[in-house]
Amino acid sequence: MLGLLAPTDARWASVALADLDAVLRDHAHCEMKAASHALSLAARHPDDLALVRKLVALAQEELAHYDQVLGLLASRGIALGPPPVDEYAAALHAAVAKRQGSGGSIAPKARGLVDRLLVSALIEARSCERFKLLADAMGEHHELFRFYSELFAAEARHHRDLVDLARGVADGAAEGGTLLVTERLAELAALEAEIVRARATAPDRATIHG
Amino acid sequence: MLGLLAPTDARWASVALADLDAVLRDHAHCEMKAASHALSLAARHPDDLALVRKLVALAQEELAHYDQVLGLLASRGIALGPPPVDEYAAALHAAVAKRQGSGGSIAPKARGLVDRLLVSALIEARSCERFKLLADAMGEHHELFRFYSELFAAEARHHRDLVDLARGVADGAAEGGTLLVTERLAELAALEAEIVRARATAPDRATIHG
């Protein structure tokens, strides 16, 4: 799905479904982190007004989702609490920082931006896959089925938007930029899959990327 | 206006009007900073779900304004560029950090939050005053008159919302919290006025808080 190279362990959905409070808490933090990350990328690239506006629009949508999840927490009397450690995202960012791609003729600043956009795109893809698994495990009569089905579609769209933004940046930075993005996305998807496989031995956490 | 203790130097509006490109660029960054600050406060207080939701709603509105200003920049062919140094905000944050109020019986964490909310409230008040001066200097036939008149009203509302949030935090943290907020707001407004007066000898910058 969406270029992901390792499917989520089949046991994950039942672990998540058994502790929906924890899933909702973690999910809320994921939306906030996605919004903050989009805004920090926007703030770092004030030279590209079109990119900034698209990232701000993305952040606004993430914040709207964040507020939707917070509304669910409030109506269920669940405390938000501090964010759980997101080992998946930490491992992904660390792996990308370690294995810098050659990036062909793209300047380092644009290459870093492309990588950050593609990492965000992969995280959206993984959230998308998990929301789909969760909705399927819930079944259509579950009170949160529609919510997770709608978010599943939104995450897929964010994935595509972020890859498109990366292509735009790479195209503006070097000839053949689009091709470089396709190659880099495959490399990063392989890294992401390694991380997911390494964690699949312990699918015991009711978190979005647990 | 809104409890501000020093009016802006009368020359500011003509300096600003003479370089609206610079004002718009600076204004854009101010909206982004206000959004980021609200989100960082929200992220630091996940224990107070109602506060988080109000801060997120504030951030969403700041981002909508940010995008409006970016739209004006785009339509005028103005580059956003990196944020100018905001000496006013830096001086205000530094002064507040240096002169910690006693805060009565409020615990340090809540006291820090109250201060941050009140500093944000004062920055909104100053923006509000400046937008009003700018709109008045423009006159109602100027293409940006309506824009700055609407934002003037929004900033006044943000000022009140932030003071209300501070009152809510202080009330939850100590008996007589509301009174403490009134006292602290007066102290911080005096600090803000000192900074504005010190800068009034050189109203030569076309920035929102220049």
Coordinates of C-alpha atoms in Angstrom, one line a residue:
Chain A
M1 CA 0.0 0.0 0.0
L2 CA 1.3 3.5 -1.0
G3 CA 4.7 2.0 -1.7
L4 CA 5.2 0.5 1.8
L5 CA 7.4 -2.6 1.6
A6 CA 6.5 -4.4 4.8
P7 CA 2.9 -5.0 5.9
T8 CA 2.1 -4.4 9.5
D9 CA 2.0 -7.6 11.7
A10 CA -1.4 -9.1 11.6
R11 CA -1.7 -9.0 15.4
W12 CA -1.4 -5.3 15.6
A13 CA -5.1 -4.4 14.9
S14 CA -6.4 -6.6 17.7
V15 CA -3.8 -5.2 20.2
A16 CA -4.9 -1.7 19.2
L17 CA -8.6 -2.5 19.3
A18 CA -8.3 -3.9 22.8
D19 CA -7.0 -0.5 24.0
L20 CA -8.6 2.2 22.0
D21 CA -8.1 4.8 24.7
A22 CA -4.3 4.4 24.2
V23 CA -4.7 4.5 20.4
L24 CA -6.7 7.7 20.6
R25 CA -4.1 9.3 22.9
D26 CA -1.2 8.3 20.7
H27 CA -3.1 9.3 17.5
A28 CA -3.8 12.8 18.9
H29 CA 0.0 13.3 19.5
C30 CA 0.7 12.0 15.9
E31 CA -1.5 14.6 14.4
M32 CA 0.1 17.4 16.5
K33 CA 3.6 16.1 15.5
A34 CA 2.6 16.1 11.8
A35 CA 1.3 19.7 12.1
S36 CA 4.4 20.9 14.0
H37 CA 6.7 19.2 11.5
A38 CA 5.0 20.7 8.5
L39 CA 5.2 24.2 10.2
S40 CA 8.9 23.8 11.1
L41 CA 9.6 22.8 7.4
A42 CA 7.7 25.9 6.3
A43 CA 9.6 28.1 8.7
R44 CA 12.9 26.8 7.4
H45 CA 12.1 27.5 3.7
P46 CA 10.7 31.1 3.6
D47 CA 12.3 31.4 0.1
D48 CA 9.7 29.1 -1.4
L49 CA 6.3 30.8 -0.9
A50 CA 4.3 28.1 -2.8
L51 CA 5.9 25.4 -0.7
V52 CA 5.2 27.3 2.5
R53 CA 1.5 27.7 1.6
K54 CA 1.1 24.0 0.9
L55 CA 2.8 23.0 4.1
V56 CA 0.6 25.5 6.1
A57 CA -2.5 24.0 4.4
L58 CA -1.3 20.6 5.4
A59 CA -0.7 21.7 9.0
Q60 CA -4.1 23.3 9.2
E61 CA -5.7 19.9 8.2
E62 CA -3.5 18.0 10.7
L63 CA -4.7 20.5 13.4
A64 CA -8.3 20.0 12.5
H65 CA -7.8 16.2 12.9
Y66 CA -5.9 16.8 16.1
D67 CA -8.9 18.7 17.4
Q68 CA -11.3 15.9 16.2
V69 CA -9.3 13.4 18.2
L70 CA -9.1 15.7 21.2
G71 CA -12.9 16.0 21.0
L72 CA -13.2 12.2 21.2
L73 CA -10.8 12.1 24.2
A74 CA -12.9 14.8 25.9
S75 CA -16.2 13.0 25.2
R76 CA -14.8 9.7 26.6
G77 CA -13.2 11.4 29.6
I78 CA -9.7 10.2 28.6
A79 CA -6.8 12.4 29.6
L80 CA -4.4 13.3 26.8
G81 CA -1.2 13.0 28.8
P82 CA 2.3 13.4 27.6
P83 CA 3.2 11.9 24.2
P84 CA 4.4 8.2 24.3
V85 CA 7.9 7.8 23.0
D86 CA 7.6 7.3 19.2
E87 CA 10.4 4.8 18.6
Y88 CA 9.3 4.2 15.1
A89 CA 9.6 7.9 14.0
A90 CA 12.8 8.3 16.0
A91 CA 14.3 5.2 14.3
L92 CA 13.3 6.5 10.9
H93 CA 14.7 10.0 11.4
A94 CA 17.9 8.5 12.8
A95 CA 18.3 6.0 9.9
V96 CA 17.7 8.8 7.3
A97 CA 20.2 11.1 9.0
K98 CA 22.8 8.3 8.9
R99 CA 22.2 7.1 5.4
Q100 CA 22.3 10.3 3.4
G101 CA 21.5 9.6 -0.2
S102 CA 23.8 10.9 -2.9
G103 CA 21.0 13.1 -4.2
G104 CA 22.7 13.4 -7.6
S105 CA 23.2 17.0 -8.4
I106 CA 20.7 18.4 -5.9
A107 CA 22.2 20.9 -3.5
P108 CA 22.4 19.8 0.2
K109 CA 19.7 22.1 1.5
A110 CA 17.1 20.9 -1.1
R111 CA 18.2 17.3 -0.6
G112 CA 17.6 17.6 3.1
L113 CA 14.1 19.1 2.4
V114 CA 13.3 16.3 0.0
D115 CA 14.3 13.7 2.6
R116 CA 12.2 15.3 5.3
L117 CA 9.2 15.5 3.0
L118 CA 9.6 11.9 1.9
V119 CA 10.0 10.7 5.5
S120 CA 6.8 12.6 6.4
A121 CA 5.1 11.0 3.3
L122 CA 6.2 7.5 4.6
I123 CA 4.9 8.2 8.1
E124 CA 1.5 9.2 6.5
A125 CA 1.5 6.1 4.4
R126 CA 2.1 3.9 7.5
S127 CA -0.7 5.8 9.4
C128 CA -2.9 5.2 6.5
E129 CA -2.2 1.5 6.5
R130 CA -2.8 1.3 10.2
F131 CA -6.1 3.3 10.1
K132 CA -7.3 0.9 7.4
L133 CA -6.4 -2.1 9.5
L134 CA -8.1 -0.6 12.5
A135 CA -11.3 0.3 10.6
D136 CA -11.4 -3.2 9.1
A137 CA -11.0 -4.8 12.6
M138 CA -13.7 -2.5 14.0
G139 CA -16.3 -3.3 11.4
E140 CA -18.8 -0.8 10.0
H141 CA -21.0 -0.8 13.0
H142 CA -18.3 0.4 15.4
E143 CA -18.8 4.0 16.5
L144 CA -15.3 4.9 15.3
F145 CA -15.5 3.1 11.9
R146 CA -16.4 6.1 9.9
F147 CA -13.9 8.3 11.7
Y148 CA -11.0 6.0 10.9
S149 CA -12.2 5.3 7.4
E150 CA -12.3 9.0 6.6
L151 CA -8.8 9.5 8.2
F152 CA -7.5 6.6 6.2
A153 CA -8.4 8.5 3.0
A154 CA -6.9 11.8 4.3
E155 CA -3.6 10.1 5.2
A156 CA -3.4 8.6 1.7
R157 CA -3.9 12.1 0.3
H158 CA -1.3 13.6 2.5
H159 CA 1.2 10.9 1.4
R160 CA 0.6 11.9 -2.2
D161 CA 0.8 15.6 -1.5
L162 CA 4.1 15.3 0.3
V163 CA 5.6 13.2 -2.4
D164 CA 4.4 15.8 -4.9
L165 CA 6.0 18.6 -2.9
A166 CA 9.3 16.6 -2.8
R167 CA 9.1 16.2 -6.6
G168 CA 8.5 20.0 -7.0
V169 CA 11.5 20.8 -4.8
A170 CA 13.8 18.3 -6.6
D171 CA 12.6 19.5 -10.0
G172 CA 13.4 23.1 -9.1
A173 CA 16.8 22.1 -7.8
A174 CA 18.1 19.8 -10.5
E175 CA 17.4 18.4 -13.9
G176 CA 15.8 14.9 -13.6
G177 CA 14.7 15.8 -10.0
T178 CA 11.6 13.7 -10.3
L179 CA 13.5 10.6 -11.1
L180 CA 15.8 11.2 -8.2
V181 CA 12.8 11.5 -5.9
T182 CA 11.5 8.2 -7.1
E183 CA 14.8 6.5 -6.4
R184 CA 15.2 8.2 -3.0
L185 CA 11.6 7.3 -2.0
A186 CA 12.4 3.6 -2.8
E187 CA 15.5 3.8 -0.6
L188 CA 13.6 5.4 2.3
A189 CA 10.7 3.0 2.0
A190 CA 13.3 0.1 2.3
L191 CA 14.6 1.7 5.5
E192 CA 11.1 2.2 6.8
A193 CA 10.3 -1.5 6.1
E194 CA 13.4 -2.6 8.0
I195 CA 12.3 -0.6 11.0
V196 CA 8.7 -2.0 10.9
R197 CA 10.1 -5.6 10.5
A198 CA 12.5 -5.2 13.4
R199 CA 9.6 -4.0 15.6
A200 CA 7.1 -6.7 14.4
T201 CA 8.4 -9.2 16.9
A202 CA 6.7 -7.2 19.6
P203 CA 3.4 -5.8 18.3
D204 CA 2.3 -5.3 21.9
R205 CA 1.7 -1.6 21.9
A206 CA -1.6 0.1 21.1
T207 CA 0.0 3.0 19.3
I208 CA -0.3 4.1 15.7
H209 CA 3.3 3.2 14.8
G210 CA 3.8 0.7 17.7
Chain B
M1 CA -6.0 50.5 24.4
L2 CA -6.4 46.9 25.8
G3 CA -4.3 47.9 28.9
L4 CA -1.3 49.1 26.9
L5 CA 0.5 51.7 28.9
A6 CA 2.6 53.4 26.2
P7 CA 1.1 54.5 22.9
T8 CA 3.1 53.9 19.7
D9 CA 5.2 56.8 18.4
A10 CA 3.0 58.9 16.1
R11 CA 5.6 58.6 13.3
W12 CA 5.3 54.8 13.1
A13 CA 2.3 54.6 10.8
S14 CA 3.8 56.8 8.1
V15 CA 7.0 54.8 8.2
A16 CA 5.0 51.6 7.9
L17 CA 2.8 52.9 5.1
A18 CA 5.8 54.0 3.1
D19 CA 7.0 50.4 3.0
L20 CA 4.0 48.1 3.0
D21 CA 6.0 45.3 1.4
A22 CA 8.2 45.2 4.5
V23 CA 5.1 45.4 6.8
L24 CA 3.4 42.5 5.0
R25 CA 6.6 40.3 5.2
D26 CA 7.0 41.0 8.9
H27 CA 3.3 40.6 9.5
A28 CA 3.4 37.2 7.9
H29 CA 6.2 36.1 10.2
C30 CA 4.3 37.5 13.3
E31 CA 1.3 35.3 12.5
M32 CA 3.5 32.2 12.1
K33 CA 5.2 32.9 15.3
A34 CA 1.9 33.4 17.2
A35 CA 0.7 30.1 15.8
S36 CA 3.9 28.3 16.7
H37 CA 3.9 29.7 20.2
A38 CA 0.3 28.7 20.8
L39 CA 1.1 25.1 19.6
S40 CA 4.3 24.9 21.7
L41 CA 2.3 26.0 24.8
A42 CA -0.3 23.4 23.9
A43 CA 2.3 20.7 23.6
R44 CA 3.8 21.5 27.0
H45 CA 0.5 21.2 28.8
P46 CA -1.1 18.0 27.6
D47 CA -2.6 17.6 31.1
D48 CA -5.1 20.4 30.4
L49 CA -7.2 19.2 27.5
A50 CA -9.5 22.3 27.5
L51 CA -6.5 24.6 27.4
V52 CA -4.9 22.6 24.6
R53 CA -8.1 22.8 22.5
K54 CA -8.4 26.6 22.9
L55 CA -4.7 27.1 22.0
V56 CA -5.1 24.8 19.0
A57 CA -8.2 26.9 17.9
L58 CA -6.1 30.0 18.3
A59 CA -3.2 28.5 16.3
Q60 CA -5.6 27.6 13.5
E61 CA -6.9 31.1 13.3
E62 CA -3.3 32.5 13.3
L63 CA -2.5 30.1 10.5
A64 CA -5.5 31.3 8.5
H65 CA -4.3 34.8 8.9
Y66 CA -0.8 33.7 7.9
D67 CA -2.1 32.2 4.7
Q68 CA -4.1 35.4 4.0
V69 CA -0.9 37.5 4.3
L70 CA 1.0 35.0 2.2
G71 CA -1.7 35.3 -0.4
L72 CA -1.2 39.1 -0.4
L73 CA 2.6 38.6 -0.8
A74 CA 2.1 36.2 -3.7
S75 CA -0.3 38.4 -5.5
R76 CA 2.1 41.4 -5.2
G77 CA 5.1 39.3 -6.2
I78 CA 6.8 39.9 -2.8
A79 CA 9.2 37.3 -1.5
L80 CA 8.6 36.2 2.1
G81 CA 12.3 35.8 3.0
P82 CA 13.6 35.0 6.4
P83 CA 12.0 36.6 9.5
P84 CA 13.4 40.0 10.5
V85 CA 14.9 40.0 14.0
D86 CA 12.0 40.7 16.4
E87 CA 13.8 42.8 18.9
Y88 CA 10.6 43.8 20.6
A89 CA 9.4 40.3 21.3
A90 CA 13.0 39.2 22.3
A91 CA 13.2 42.1 24.8
L92 CA 9.8 41.3 26.2
H93 CA 10.5 37.6 26.7
A94 CA 13.9 38.4 28.2
A95 CA 12.5 41.0 30.6
V96 CA 9.8 38.6 31.7
A97 CA 12.3 35.8 32.3
K98 CA 14.5 38.2 34.4
R99 CA 11.7 39.6 36.5
Q100 CA 9.7 36.6 37.6
G101 CA 6.7 37.7 39.6
S102 CA 6.1 36.2 43.0
G103 CA 2.9 34.6 41.7
G104 CA 1.5 34.3 45.2
S105 CA 0.7 30.7 45.9
I106 CA 0.7 29.6 42.3
A107 CA 3.0 26.6 41.5
P108 CA 6.0 27.5 39.3
K109 CA 4.7 25.5 36.2
A110 CA 1.3 27.3 36.3
R111 CA 3.0 30.6 36.9
G112 CA 5.3 30.1 33.9
L113 CA 2.2 29.3 31.8
V114 CA 0.3 32.3 33.0
D115 CA 3.3 34.6 32.2
R116 CA 3.6 33.1 28.7
L117 CA -0.1 33.5 28.0
L118 CA 0.0 37.1 29.3
V119 CA 3.1 38.0 27.2
S120 CA 1.3 36.6 24.1
A121 CA -1.8 38.6 25.1
L122 CA 0.3 41.8 25.3
I123 CA 1.9 41.1 21.9
E124 CA -1.6 40.7 20.5
A125 CA -2.6 44.0 22.1
R126 CA 0.3 45.8 20.5
S127 CA -0.4 44.2 17.1
C128 CA -4.0 45.3 17.5
E129 CA -3.0 48.9 18.2
R130 CA -0.6 49.0 15.3
F131 CA -3.1 47.5 12.8
K132 CA -5.6 50.2 13.9
L133 CA -3.0 52.9 13.4
L134 CA -2.1 51.4 10.0
A135 CA -5.8 51.2 8.9
D136 CA -6.4 54.8 10.0
A137 CA -3.3 56.0 8.1
M138 CA -4.5 54.1 5.0
G139 CA -8.0 55.5 5.0
E140 CA -11.0 53.5 3.9
H141 CA -10.3 53.6 0.2
H142 CA -6.9 51.9 0.5
E143 CA -7.0 48.3 -0.8
L144 CA -5.7 46.9 2.5
F145 CA -8.0 49.0 4.8
R146 CA -10.6 46.3 5.2
F147 CA -8.0 43.6 5.7
Y148 CA -6.2 45.5 8.5
S149 CA -9.5 46.6 10.1
E150 CA -10.7 43.0 10.3
L151 CA -7.4 41.9 11.7
F152 CA -7.5 44.7 14.3
A153 CA -10.7 43.2 15.6
A154 CA -9.3 39.7 15.6
E155 CA -6.1 40.7 17.5
A156 CA -8.3 42.4 20.2
R157 CA -10.3 39.1 20.5
H158 CA -7.1 37.1 20.8
H159 CA -5.8 39.4 23.5
R160 CA -9.0 38.9 25.6
D161 CA -9.0 35.1 24.9
L162 CA -5.4 34.8 26.1
V163 CA -6.0 36.8 29.3
D164 CA -9.1 34.6 29.9
L165 CA -7.0 31.5 29.5
A166 CA -4.4 32.9 31.9
R167 CA -7.2 33.5 34.4
G168 CA -8.5 30.0 34.0
V169 CA -5.1 28.5 34.6
A170 CA -4.5 30.7 37.7
D171 CA -7.9 30.0 39.1
G172 CA -7.3 26.3 38.8
A173 CA -3.9 26.6 40.4
A174 CA -4.7 28.9 43.4
E175 CA -7.5 30.6 45.3
G176 CA -7.7 34.2 44.2
G177 CA -6.0 33.3 40.9
T178 CA -7.9 35.9 38.9
L179 CA -6.7 38.7 41.1
L180 CA -3.1 37.5 40.7
V181 CA -3.5 37.6 36.9
T182 CA -4.8 41.1 37.0
E183 CA -1.8 42.2 39.1
R184 CA 0.7 40.3 36.9
L185 CA -0.8 41.7 33.7
A186 CA -0.3 45.2 35.0
E187 CA 3.4 44.4 35.9
L188 CA 3.9 42.9 32.4
A189 CA 2.2 45.8 30.7
A190 CA 4.6 48.1 32.5
L191 CA 7.5 46.1 31.2
E192 CA 6.1 46.1 27.7
A193 CA 5.6 49.9 27.9
E194 CA 9.2 50.4 28.9
I195 CA 10.4 48.4 25.9
V196 CA 8.1 50.4 23.5
R197 CA 9.3 53.7 25.0
A198 CA 12.9 52.7 24.7
R199 CA 12.4 51.9 21.0
A200 CA 10.3 55.0 20.3
T201 CA 13.4 57.1 19.7
A202 CA 13.9 55.2 16.4
P203 CA 10.6 54.4 14.8
D204 CA 12.4 53.8 11.5
R205 CA 11.4 50.2 10.8
A206 CA 8.4 49.2 8.8
T207 CA 7.7 46.2 11.1
I208 CA 4.7 45.4 13.2
H209 CA 6.6 45.8 16.4
G210 CA 9.4 47.9 15.1

